[in-house]
mmCIF file of C-alpha atoms and ligand atoms in Angstrom:
data_model
loop_
_atom_site.group_PDB
_atom_site.id
_atom_site.type_symbol
_atom_site.label_atom_id
_atom_site.label_comp_id
_atom_site.label_asym_id
_atom_site.label_seq_id
_atom_site.Cartn_x
_atom_site.Cartn_y
_atom_site.Cartn_z
ATOM 1 C CA UNK A 16 20.722 -9.728 -12.957
ATOM 2 C CA UNK A 17 21.312 -6.583 -11.049
ATOM 3 C CA UNK A 18 24.574 -4.982 -12.006
ATOM 4 C CA UNK A 19 26.963 -5.089 -9.085
ATOM 5 C CA UNK A 20 28.152 -1.624 -9.971
ATOM 6 C CA UNK A 21 24.865 0.118 -9.218
ATOM 7 C CA UNK A 22 25.306 3.375 -7.425
ATOM 8 C CA UNK A 23 23.655 2.303 -4.188
ATOM 9 C CA UNK A 24 21.956 5.014 -2.275
ATOM 10 C CA UNK A 25 24.141 6.654 0.304
ATOM 11 C CA UNK A 26 22.613 6.586 3.735
ATOM 12 C CA UNK A 27 24.293 9.778 4.817
ATOM 13 C CA UNK A 28 22.108 12.231 6.675
ATOM 14 C CA UNK A 29 20.965 14.626 3.973
ATOM 15 C CA UNK A 30 19.720 17.071 6.490
ATOM 16 C CA UNK A 31 21.071 18.609 9.647
ATOM 17 C CA UNK A 32 19.545 16.893 12.671
ATOM 18 C CA UNK A 33 16.250 18.455 13.611
ATOM 19 C CA UNK A 34 14.348 18.272 16.829
ATOM 20 C CA UNK A 35 11.830 15.539 17.280
ATOM 21 C CA UNK A 36 9.867 17.616 19.742
ATOM 22 C CA UNK A 37 7.284 20.216 19.037
ATOM 23 C CA UNK A 38 5.425 21.035 15.880
ATOM 24 C CA UNK A 39 8.394 22.916 14.432
ATOM 25 C CA UNK A 40 8.337 22.368 10.726
ATOM 26 C CA UNK A 41 11.742 22.437 9.215
ATOM 27 C CA UNK A 42 10.655 21.260 5.797
ATOM 28 C CA UNK A 43 9.966 24.688 4.409
ATOM 29 C CA UNK A 44 13.171 26.173 5.753
ATOM 30 C CA UNK A 45 15.511 23.395 4.852
ATOM 31 C CA UNK A 46 17.688 24.153 1.885
ATOM 32 C CA UNK A 47 18.652 20.491 1.584
ATOM 33 C CA UNK A 48 16.079 18.025 0.372
ATOM 34 C CA UNK A 49 15.653 15.253 2.898
ATOM 35 C CA UNK A 50 16.131 11.706 1.659
ATOM 36 C CA UNK A 51 13.284 9.266 2.054
ATOM 37 C CA UNK A 52 14.726 7.529 5.065
ATOM 38 C CA UNK A 53 15.045 10.785 6.927
ATOM 39 C CA UNK A 54 11.487 11.620 5.934
ATOM 40 C CA UNK A 55 10.353 8.253 7.241
ATOM 41 C CA UNK A 56 12.225 8.689 10.510
ATOM 42 C CA UNK A 57 10.697 12.121 10.940
ATOM 43 C CA UNK A 58 7.157 11.023 10.126
ATOM 44 C CA UNK A 59 4.497 11.985 12.635
ATOM 45 C CA UNK A 60 3.927 9.272 15.216
ATOM 46 C CA UNK A 61 2.056 11.260 17.830
ATOM 47 C CA UNK A 62 -1.687 11.565 17.168
ATOM 48 C CA UNK A 63 -1.902 14.749 19.233
ATOM 49 C CA UNK A 64 0.795 16.378 17.155
ATOM 50 C CA UNK A 65 -1.065 15.285 14.046
ATOM 51 C CA UNK A 66 -4.242 16.960 15.276
ATOM 52 C CA UNK A 67 -2.361 20.061 16.331
ATOM 53 C CA UNK A 68 -0.818 20.378 12.885
ATOM 54 C CA UNK A 69 -4.218 20.065 11.253
ATOM 55 C CA UNK A 70 -6.203 22.161 13.686
ATOM 56 C CA UNK A 71 -8.316 19.250 14.907
ATOM 57 C CA UNK A 72 -9.659 18.401 18.352
ATOM 58 C CA UNK A 73 -7.791 15.239 19.364
ATOM 59 C CA UNK A 74 -9.968 14.580 22.385
ATOM 60 C CA UNK A 75 -13.271 14.821 20.585
ATOM 61 C CA UNK A 76 -12.060 12.451 17.899
ATOM 62 C CA UNK A 77 -10.776 9.922 20.447
ATOM 63 C CA UNK A 78 -7.411 9.599 18.706
ATOM 64 C CA UNK A 79 -5.723 8.162 21.760
ATOM 65 C CA UNK A 80 -8.004 5.105 21.832
ATOM 66 C CA UNK A 81 -7.363 4.282 18.196
ATOM 67 C CA UNK A 82 -3.654 4.960 18.496
ATOM 68 C CA UNK A 83 -3.319 2.442 21.323
ATOM 69 C CA UNK A 84 -4.651 -0.318 19.054
ATOM 70 C CA UNK A 85 -2.602 0.562 15.967
ATOM 71 C CA UNK A 86 -0.007 3.291 16.164
ATOM 72 C CA UNK A 87 -0.161 6.547 14.253
ATOM 73 C CA UNK A 88 2.242 6.993 11.350
ATOM 74 C CA UNK A 89 2.020 9.772 8.762
ATOM 75 C CA UNK A 90 4.919 11.158 6.711
ATOM 76 C CA UNK A 91 5.041 14.892 6.072
ATOM 77 C CA UNK A 92 4.819 14.406 2.315
ATOM 78 C CA UNK A 93 1.364 12.896 2.791
ATOM 79 C CA UNK A 94 0.356 15.344 5.497
ATOM 80 C CA UNK A 95 0.931 18.166 3.005
ATOM 81 C CA UNK A 96 -1.977 16.818 0.928
ATOM 82 C CA UNK A 97 -4.461 16.926 3.814
ATOM 83 C CA UNK A 98 -6.580 20.051 4.138
ATOM 84 C CA UNK A 99 -6.366 21.472 7.671
ATOM 85 C CA UNK A 100 -9.446 21.814 9.832
ATOM 86 C CA UNK A 101 -11.523 19.279 7.916
ATOM 87 C CA UNK A 102 -12.272 16.119 9.879
ATOM 88 C CA UNK A 103 -13.856 14.596 6.767
ATOM 89 C CA UNK A 104 -10.794 15.009 4.538
ATOM 90 C CA UNK A 105 -10.456 11.812 2.474
ATOM 91 C CA UNK A 106 -6.759 11.386 3.206
ATOM 92 C CA UNK A 107 -7.089 12.309 6.864
ATOM 93 C CA UNK A 108 -9.746 9.663 7.413
ATOM 94 C CA UNK A 109 -7.369 6.997 6.124
ATOM 95 C CA UNK A 110 -4.657 7.810 8.638
ATOM 96 C CA UNK A 111 -6.258 9.392 11.714
ATOM 97 C CA UNK A 112 -6.822 7.000 14.628
ATOM 98 C CA UNK A 113 -10.325 7.317 16.045
ATOM 99 C CA UNK A 114 -12.355 5.976 18.958
ATOM 100 C CA UNK A 115 -14.511 3.730 16.731
ATOM 101 C CA UNK A 116 -11.542 1.424 16.268
ATOM 102 C CA UNK A 117 -12.361 0.098 19.716
ATOM 103 C CA UNK A 118 -15.803 -1.093 18.651
ATOM 104 C CA UNK A 119 -16.141 -4.836 18.595
ATOM 105 C CA UNK A 120 -18.345 -5.716 15.658
ATOM 106 C CA UNK A 121 -19.520 -9.222 14.910
ATOM 107 C CA UNK A 122 -17.751 -10.686 11.880
ATOM 108 C CA UNK A 123 -14.792 -8.291 12.046
ATOM 109 C CA UNK A 124 -11.762 -10.346 13.001
ATOM 110 C CA UNK A 125 -7.975 -10.113 13.329
ATOM 111 C CA UNK A 126 -7.025 -12.232 10.299
ATOM 112 C CA UNK A 127 -9.960 -11.890 7.883
ATOM 113 C CA UNK A 128 -8.101 -13.603 5.032
ATOM 114 C CA UNK A 129 -6.815 -16.570 7.035
ATOM 115 C CA UNK A 130 -3.323 -15.715 5.772
ATOM 116 C CA UNK A 131 -1.753 -17.043 8.889
ATOM 117 C CA UNK A 132 -2.830 -20.526 7.766
ATOM 118 C CA UNK A 133 -1.184 -20.261 4.294
ATOM 119 C CA UNK A 134 2.200 -19.324 5.662
ATOM 120 C CA UNK A 135 4.417 -22.369 4.872
ATOM 121 C CA UNK A 136 7.646 -20.520 5.626
ATOM 122 C CA UNK A 137 8.356 -17.430 7.654
ATOM 123 C CA UNK A 138 7.831 -14.474 5.342
ATOM 124 C CA UNK A 139 6.064 -16.452 2.594
ATOM 125 C CA UNK A 140 2.333 -16.689 1.850
ATOM 126 C CA UNK A 141 1.371 -19.139 -0.899
ATOM 127 C CA UNK A 142 -2.352 -19.102 -1.602
ATOM 128 C CA UNK A 143 -2.571 -18.801 -5.404
ATOM 129 C CA UNK A 144 -0.998 -21.302 -7.749
ATOM 130 C CA UNK A 145 1.312 -19.167 -9.873
ATOM 131 C CA UNK A 146 2.405 -16.564 -7.398
ATOM 132 C CA UNK A 147 3.725 -16.299 -3.895
ATOM 133 C CA UNK A 148 3.749 -13.339 -1.642
ATOM 134 C CA UNK A 149 6.848 -12.426 0.313
ATOM 135 C CA UNK A 150 6.478 -10.257 3.352
ATOM 136 C CA UNK A 151 9.418 -8.059 2.525
ATOM 137 C CA UNK A 152 9.481 -5.746 5.492
ATOM 138 C CA UNK A 153 7.885 -5.422 8.857
ATOM 139 C CA UNK A 154 6.853 -1.837 8.502
ATOM 140 C CA UNK A 155 4.968 0.647 6.400
ATOM 141 C CA UNK A 156 5.587 4.316 5.776
ATOM 142 C CA UNK A 157 2.013 5.099 6.722
ATOM 143 C CA UNK A 158 -0.417 3.268 8.958
ATOM 144 C CA UNK A 159 -3.753 3.018 7.167
ATOM 145 C CA UNK A 160 -6.503 2.583 9.672
ATOM 146 C CA UNK A 161 -8.421 0.074 7.534
ATOM 147 C CA UNK A 162 -5.398 -2.143 6.854
ATOM 148 C CA UNK A 163 -6.345 -5.802 6.788
ATOM 149 C CA UNK A 164 -2.883 -6.637 8.034
ATOM 150 C CA UNK A 165 -3.110 -4.339 11.022
ATOM 151 C CA UNK A 166 -2.834 -7.425 13.231
ATOM 152 C CA UNK A 167 -0.340 -9.382 11.117
ATOM 153 C CA UNK A 168 2.500 -10.947 13.137
ATOM 154 C CA UNK A 169 5.288 -9.134 11.285
ATOM 155 C CA UNK A 170 7.807 -9.953 13.957
ATOM 156 C CA UNK A 171 7.530 -13.650 12.991
ATOM 157 C CA UNK A 172 7.833 -12.861 9.291
ATOM 158 C CA UNK A 173 11.085 -10.997 8.810
ATOM 159 C CA UNK A 174 13.003 -11.950 5.732
ATOM 160 C CA UNK A 175 16.514 -12.747 6.794
ATOM 161 C CA UNK A 176 19.228 -14.062 4.494
ATOM 162 C CA UNK A 177 18.652 -17.531 5.771
ATOM 163 C CA UNK A 178 14.932 -17.204 5.075
ATOM 164 C CA UNK A 179 15.676 -16.172 1.510
ATOM 165 C CA UNK A 180 17.646 -19.374 1.077
ATOM 166 C CA UNK A 181 14.584 -21.287 2.256
ATOM 167 C CA UNK A 182 12.375 -19.251 -0.078
ATOM 168 C CA UNK A 183 14.638 -20.114 -3.013
ATOM 169 C CA UNK A 184 14.412 -23.795 -2.145
ATOM 170 C CA UNK A 185 10.632 -23.446 -1.924
ATOM 171 C CA UNK A 186 10.474 -21.772 -5.357
ATOM 172 C CA UNK A 187 12.612 -24.492 -6.882
ATOM 173 C CA UNK A 188 10.248 -27.102 -5.451
ATOM 174 C CA UNK A 189 7.239 -25.245 -6.911
ATOM 175 C CA UNK A 190 7.770 -24.774 -10.656
ATOM 176 C CA UNK A 191 4.198 -23.463 -11.045
ATOM 177 C CA UNK A 192 5.201 -20.268 -9.292
ATOM 178 C CA UNK A 193 6.368 -17.790 -11.936
ATOM 179 C CA UNK A 194 5.839 -14.567 -10.049
ATOM 180 C CA UNK A 195 7.023 -13.324 -6.709
ATOM 181 C CA UNK A 196 5.111 -10.537 -5.066
ATOM 182 C CA UNK A 197 6.954 -8.443 -2.545
ATOM 183 C CA UNK A 198 4.396 -7.231 -0.111
ATOM 184 C CA UNK A 199 4.464 -6.128 3.456
ATOM 185 C CA UNK A 200 4.289 -4.096 5.426
ATOM 186 C CA UNK A 201 5.795 -2.135 2.624
ATOM 187 C CA UNK A 202 8.664 -3.802 0.737
ATOM 188 C CA UNK A 203 10.002 -0.408 -0.315
ATOM 189 C CA UNK A 204 10.590 0.421 3.350
ATOM 190 C CA UNK A 205 13.666 -1.764 2.888
ATOM 191 C CA UNK A 206 16.837 0.164 1.966
ATOM 192 C CA UNK A 207 17.783 -0.098 -1.706
ATOM 193 C CA UNK A 208 20.909 -2.105 -1.128
ATOM 194 C CA UNK A 209 19.063 -4.826 0.741
ATOM 195 C CA UNK A 210 16.034 -4.780 -1.544
ATOM 196 C CA UNK A 211 18.103 -4.988 -4.710
ATOM 197 C CA UNK A 212 20.172 -7.751 -3.165
ATOM 198 C CA UNK A 213 16.984 -9.681 -2.501
ATOM 199 C CA UNK A 214 15.774 -9.134 -6.059
ATOM 200 C CA UNK A 215 19.124 -10.307 -7.367
ATOM 201 C CA UNK A 216 18.888 -13.473 -5.287
ATOM 202 C CA UNK A 217 15.377 -14.118 -6.560
ATOM 203 C CA UNK A 218 16.437 -13.639 -10.161
ATOM 204 C CA UNK A 219 19.436 -15.894 -10.035
ATOM 205 C CA UNK A 220 18.777 -19.440 -11.144
ATOM 206 C CA UNK A 221 15.021 -19.413 -10.669
ATOM 207 C CA UNK A 222 12.227 -19.930 -13.164
ATOM 208 C CA UNK A 223 10.509 -16.692 -12.219
ATOM 209 C CA UNK A 224 9.177 -14.403 -14.950
ATOM 210 C CA UNK A 225 7.907 -11.506 -12.966
ATOM 211 C CA UNK A 226 8.663 -9.498 -9.943
ATOM 212 C CA UNK A 227 5.777 -7.605 -8.481
ATOM 213 C CA UNK A 228 6.095 -4.995 -5.773
ATOM 214 C CA UNK A 229 3.045 -3.938 -3.817
ATOM 215 C CA UNK A 230 3.804 -0.610 -2.259
ATOM 216 C CA UNK A 231 2.283 2.589 -1.013
ATOM 217 C CA UNK A 232 5.642 4.270 -0.496
ATOM 218 C CA UNK A 233 5.917 6.056 -3.874
ATOM 219 C CA UNK A 234 2.543 7.592 -3.004
ATOM 220 C CA UNK A 235 3.183 8.638 0.582
ATOM 221 C CA UNK A 236 6.908 9.531 0.213
ATOM 222 C CA UNK A 237 7.525 10.053 -3.521
ATOM 223 C CA UNK A 238 11.248 10.590 -2.854
ATOM 224 C CA UNK A 239 11.393 6.834 -2.184
ATOM 225 C CA UNK A 240 11.735 6.426 -5.934
ATOM 226 C CA UNK A 241 15.504 6.833 -5.902
ATOM 227 C CA UNK A 242 17.914 6.555 -8.816
ATOM 228 C CA UNK A 243 19.274 3.337 -7.308
ATOM 229 C CA UNK A 244 15.806 1.794 -7.173
ATOM 230 C CA UNK A 245 15.011 2.786 -10.754
ATOM 231 C CA UNK A 246 18.382 1.550 -12.013
ATOM 232 C CA UNK A 247 17.965 -1.723 -10.150
ATOM 233 C CA UNK A 248 14.474 -2.324 -11.494
ATOM 234 C CA UNK A 249 15.574 -1.408 -14.997
ATOM 235 C CA UNK A 250 18.447 -3.884 -14.747
ATOM 236 C CA UNK A 251 16.603 -6.943 -13.473
ATOM 237 C CA UNK A 252 15.963 -9.776 -15.896
ATOM 238 C CA UNK A 253 12.473 -10.161 -14.414
ATOM 239 C CA UNK A 254 9.605 -8.078 -15.725
ATOM 240 C CA UNK A 255 8.897 -5.557 -13.032
ATOM 241 C CA UNK A 256 5.374 -4.608 -12.049
ATOM 242 C CA UNK A 257 4.507 -2.211 -9.286
ATOM 243 C CA UNK A 258 1.055 -2.190 -7.772
ATOM 244 C CA UNK A 259 0.479 1.091 -6.018
ATOM 245 C CA UNK A 260 -2.257 1.710 -3.532
ATOM 246 C CA UNK A 261 -4.157 4.938 -4.045
ATOM 247 C CA UNK A 262 -7.692 5.390 -2.780
ATOM 248 C CA UNK A 263 -8.545 8.970 -3.634
ATOM 249 C CA UNK A 264 -7.505 11.440 -6.368
ATOM 250 C CA UNK A 265 -6.308 13.901 -3.711
ATOM 251 C CA UNK A 266 -3.408 11.528 -3.037
ATOM 252 C CA UNK A 267 -1.962 12.200 -6.490
ATOM 253 C CA UNK A 268 0.154 15.348 -6.447
ATOM 254 C CA UNK A 269 2.990 16.529 -8.694
ATOM 255 C CA UNK A 270 5.615 14.633 -6.724
ATOM 256 C CA UNK A 271 3.660 11.365 -7.121
ATOM 257 C CA UNK A 272 3.276 12.010 -10.845
ATOM 258 C CA UNK A 273 7.028 12.581 -11.150
ATOM 259 C CA UNK A 274 7.850 9.421 -9.157
ATOM 260 C CA UNK A 275 5.585 7.417 -11.476
ATOM 261 C CA UNK A 276 7.215 8.913 -14.537
ATOM 262 C CA UNK A 277 10.603 7.768 -13.288
ATOM 263 C CA UNK A 278 9.383 4.267 -12.557
ATOM 264 C CA UNK A 279 7.857 3.968 -15.989
ATOM 265 C CA UNK A 280 11.050 5.218 -17.533
ATOM 266 C CA UNK A 281 12.763 2.315 -15.749
ATOM 267 C CA UNK A 282 10.407 -0.054 -17.561
ATOM 268 C CA UNK A 283 8.137 -0.737 -14.612
ATOM 269 C CA UNK A 284 4.473 -1.431 -15.380
ATOM 270 C CA UNK A 285 2.347 0.556 -12.943
ATOM 271 C CA UNK A 286 -0.994 -0.669 -11.645
ATOM 272 C CA UNK A 287 -3.163 0.585 -8.841
ATOM 273 C CA UNK A 288 -5.371 -1.047 -6.307
ATOM 274 C CA UNK A 289 -7.988 0.803 -4.353
ATOM 275 C CA UNK A 290 -9.858 -0.271 -1.269
ATOM 276 C CA UNK A 291 -13.495 0.796 -1.245
ATOM 277 C CA UNK A 292 -13.927 2.799 1.951
ATOM 278 C CA UNK A 293 -17.046 4.339 3.370
ATOM 279 C CA UNK A 294 -16.954 8.116 3.464
ATOM 280 C CA UNK A 295 -13.680 8.218 1.504
ATOM 281 C CA UNK A 296 -14.237 6.924 -2.002
ATOM 282 C CA UNK A 297 -17.688 5.300 -2.055
ATOM 283 C CA UNK A 298 -18.992 7.686 -4.743
ATOM 284 C CA UNK A 299 -18.918 6.965 -8.472
ATOM 285 C CA UNK A 300 -17.637 10.427 -9.364
ATOM 286 C CA UNK A 301 -14.718 10.096 -6.936
ATOM 287 C CA UNK A 302 -13.756 6.669 -8.303
ATOM 288 C CA UNK A 303 -14.110 7.860 -11.894
ATOM 289 C CA UNK A 304 -11.913 10.880 -11.201
ATOM 290 C CA UNK A 305 -9.392 8.585 -9.539
ATOM 291 C CA UNK A 306 -9.220 6.386 -12.634
ATOM 292 C CA UNK A 307 -8.780 9.439 -14.861
ATOM 293 C CA UNK A 308 -5.962 10.818 -12.736
ATOM 294 C CA UNK A 309 -4.283 7.429 -12.438
ATOM 295 C CA UNK A 310 -4.240 7.023 -16.181
ATOM 296 C CA UNK A 311 -2.946 10.550 -16.657
ATOM 297 C CA UNK A 312 -0.056 9.558 -14.362
ATOM 298 C CA UNK A 313 0.621 6.406 -16.375
ATOM 299 C CA UNK A 314 -0.970 4.018 -13.878
ATOM 300 C CA UNK A 315 -3.599 1.459 -14.896
ATOM 301 C CA UNK A 316 -6.491 0.867 -12.487
ATOM 302 C CA UNK A 317 -6.286 -2.784 -11.435
ATOM 303 C CA UNK A 318 -8.446 -3.796 -8.479
ATOM 304 C CA UNK A 319 -11.209 -2.190 -6.510
ATOM 305 C CA UNK A 320 -11.161 -4.260 -3.357
ATOM 306 C CA UNK A 321 -14.141 -4.916 -1.201
ATOM 307 C CA UNK A 322 -13.087 -3.948 2.259
ATOM 308 C CA UNK A 323 -11.882 -6.905 4.337
ATOM 309 C CA UNK A 324 -13.676 -7.264 7.659
ATOM 310 C CA UNK A 325 -10.733 -6.605 9.929
ATOM 311 C CA UNK A 326 -11.299 -5.916 13.607
ATOM 312 C CA UNK A 327 -11.093 -2.197 14.429
ATOM 313 C CA UNK A 328 -12.188 -0.913 11.024
ATOM 314 C CA UNK A 329 -15.881 -1.785 10.767
ATOM 315 C CA UNK A 330 -16.719 1.895 10.303
ATOM 316 C CA UNK A 331 -15.158 1.738 6.803
ATOM 317 C CA UNK A 332 -17.339 -1.121 5.551
ATOM 318 C CA UNK A 333 -19.388 -0.572 2.384
ATOM 319 C CA UNK A 334 -22.227 -3.057 1.713
ATOM 320 C CA UNK A 335 -21.806 -5.370 -1.287
ATOM 321 C CA UNK A 336 -24.960 -4.026 -2.902
ATOM 322 C CA UNK A 337 -23.500 -0.524 -2.834
ATOM 323 C CA UNK A 338 -20.240 -1.769 -4.329
ATOM 324 C CA UNK A 339 -22.156 -3.462 -7.159
ATOM 325 C CA UNK A 340 -24.085 -0.289 -7.795
ATOM 326 C CA UNK A 341 -20.854 1.722 -7.976
ATOM 327 C CA UNK A 342 -19.403 -0.822 -10.386
ATOM 328 C CA UNK A 343 -22.442 -0.399 -12.634
ATOM 329 C CA UNK A 344 -22.039 3.371 -12.535
ATOM 330 C CA UNK A 345 -18.340 3.161 -13.384
ATOM 331 C CA UNK A 346 -19.078 0.917 -16.355
ATOM 332 C CA UNK A 347 -21.395 3.617 -17.628
ATOM 333 C CA UNK A 348 -19.029 6.543 -16.997
ATOM 334 C CA UNK A 349 -15.578 5.228 -17.935
ATOM 335 C CA UNK A 350 -14.015 3.460 -20.887
ATOM 336 C CA UNK A 351 -13.678 -0.209 -20.047
ATOM 337 C CA UNK A 352 -9.930 -0.072 -19.548
ATOM 338 C CA UNK A 353 -10.282 2.492 -16.776
ATOM 339 C CA UNK A 354 -12.813 0.503 -14.744
ATOM 340 C CA UNK A 355 -10.988 -1.245 -11.883
ATOM 341 C CA UNK A 356 -11.963 -4.881 -11.372
ATOM 342 C CA UNK A 357 -14.162 -5.114 -8.330
ATOM 343 C CA UNK A 358 -13.038 -8.082 -6.254
ATOM 344 C CA UNK A 359 -13.084 -9.517 -2.837
ATOM 345 C CA UNK A 360 -10.776 -11.943 -1.233
ATOM 346 C CA UNK A 361 -12.484 -15.086 -0.048
ATOM 347 C CA UNK A 362 -10.375 -17.524 1.939
ATOM 348 C CA UNK A 363 -9.658 -20.814 0.138
ATOM 349 C CA UNK A 364 -10.514 -19.595 -3.367
ATOM 350 C CA UNK A 365 -7.829 -20.004 -6.071
ATOM 351 C CA UNK A 366 -7.690 -16.268 -6.787
ATOM 352 C CA UNK A 367 -9.520 -13.049 -6.064
ATOM 353 C CA UNK A 368 -13.266 -13.337 -6.513
ATOM 354 C CA UNK A 369 -14.743 -10.934 -9.093
ATOM 355 C CA UNK A 370 -17.943 -9.128 -8.288
ATOM 356 C CA UNK A 371 -20.792 -9.099 -10.803
ATOM 357 C CA UNK A 372 -22.476 -5.869 -11.918
ATOM 358 C CA UNK A 373 -25.829 -5.222 -10.237
ATOM 359 C CA UNK A 374 -28.886 -7.100 -11.491
ATOM 360 C CA UNK A 375 -30.618 -3.913 -12.508
ATOM 361 C CA UNK A 376 -27.602 -2.612 -14.367
ATOM 362 C CA UNK A 377 -28.774 -3.554 -17.870
ATOM 363 C CA UNK A 378 -32.017 -1.669 -17.283
ATOM 364 C CA UNK A 379 -30.592 1.594 -15.990
HETATM 365 C C1 PLP B 411 -3.985 -10.774 -3.842
HETATM 366 C C2 PLP B 411 -2.981 -11.791 -3.584
HETATM 367 C C3 PLP B 411 -2.092 -12.194 -4.569
HETATM 368 C C4 PLP B 411 -2.083 -11.571 -5.953
HETATM 369 O O1 PLP B 411 -3.241 -11.834 -6.626
HETATM 370 P P1 PLP B 411 -3.465 -11.194 -8.074
HETATM 371 O O2 PLP B 411 -4.872 -11.537 -8.367
HETATM 372 O O3 PLP B 411 -2.491 -11.843 -8.968
HETATM 373 O O4 PLP B 411 -3.221 -9.737 -7.951
HETATM 374 C C5 PLP B 411 -1.203 -13.203 -4.287
HETATM 375 N N1 PLP B 411 -1.157 -13.812 -3.088
HETATM 376 C C6 PLP B 411 -2.005 -13.433 -2.107
HETATM 377 C C7 PLP B 411 -1.920 -14.135 -0.804
HETATM 378 C C8 PLP B 411 -2.933 -12.415 -2.305
HETATM 379 O O5 PLP B 411 -3.729 -12.063 -1.330
HETATM 380 S S1 SF4 B 412 0.484 0.796 3.390
HETATM 381 FE FE1 SF4 B 412 -0.683 -1.077 2.919
HETATM 382 S S2 SF4 B 412 0.106 -2.638 4.317
HETATM 383 FE FE2 SF4 B 412 0.761 -0.620 5.101
HETATM 384 S S3 SF4 B 412 -0.823 0.013 6.561
HETATM 385 FE FE3 SF4 B 412 -1.389 0.865 4.571
HETATM 386 S S4 SF4 B 412 -2.759 -0.661 3.668
HETATM 387 FE FE4 SF4 B 412 -1.630 -1.662 5.322
#
């Protein structure tokens, strides 16, 4: 149970209103630290502004074309980790819209995981026996260009109070389900009061053991890890697991490390999933360094996902043979517990499908 007396986060403006226009950067001059919601509201949504801030040529990159398909969204806290003037920066490439997103490539489709067919209730995806996924919010704090849900019909999947009642009835009718996964969008884009209310509802009178939150917010806006969130997660009767989504060691800065420390202090088990992305993390040394830095921050590597063939992101695809080869290299470089499980999601399978090491691995 969540204590009713939790100090819920105050949604007062922590910062004097700033001007949405122009590249003016108030962050360095502001004496008051901006709360995460203000940071989210003030995130960059104009691809030209993004390029201007980073000294990049918007026209040459074709940002407008990509932006029209899937809008630009980058919070300042993430922008601060991107090196200016470098079109190949591994964080930049994850968030910068580009012309290639217009390419139609055979086999790259809108709903690669057929999730829209395992959607028995609005906001609920039930594909695997013991766990259901709740689409906890319609938005993210960053728009990742490779996102396999870039075409997901979020508008049809909002979790209202009435939906939660239906979800509870569904859980009661499915005793095999012992874990609820809050996914998204990003479930932590929901204000604490609402999120903790939802968690409280889920806890009450159900047979659930675990609550899992899949989120990129503590990575892209570390201030999202508020006292109220930590207190709420510490107080729940469910075991709390958070699966972060970090693709490159450059994403882990001091603020992320501190946010993770606070979550762990609240008793949250931290895992990480990575998507294998061409030109971003498809090198064994990068993945090994990522695992090392994750562990140093108290996060266990969990999955290395084969990229899902979503329309508009074919330029990120890494061939399976290359992924197998990288897996073999990681097994040779890292202790076993730091090797993420390489998996792919295949529609209609009872869980994620593990990938085998390469044939030649034993001989290398
Ligand atoms: C990945 C996924 C899960 C969680 O699977 P785990 O292997 O337990 O991490 C649950 N439901 C859906 C629909 C998923 O895609
Ligand atoms: S944070 Fe996750 S769900 Fe949101 S755009 Fe990125 S990959 Fe997709």
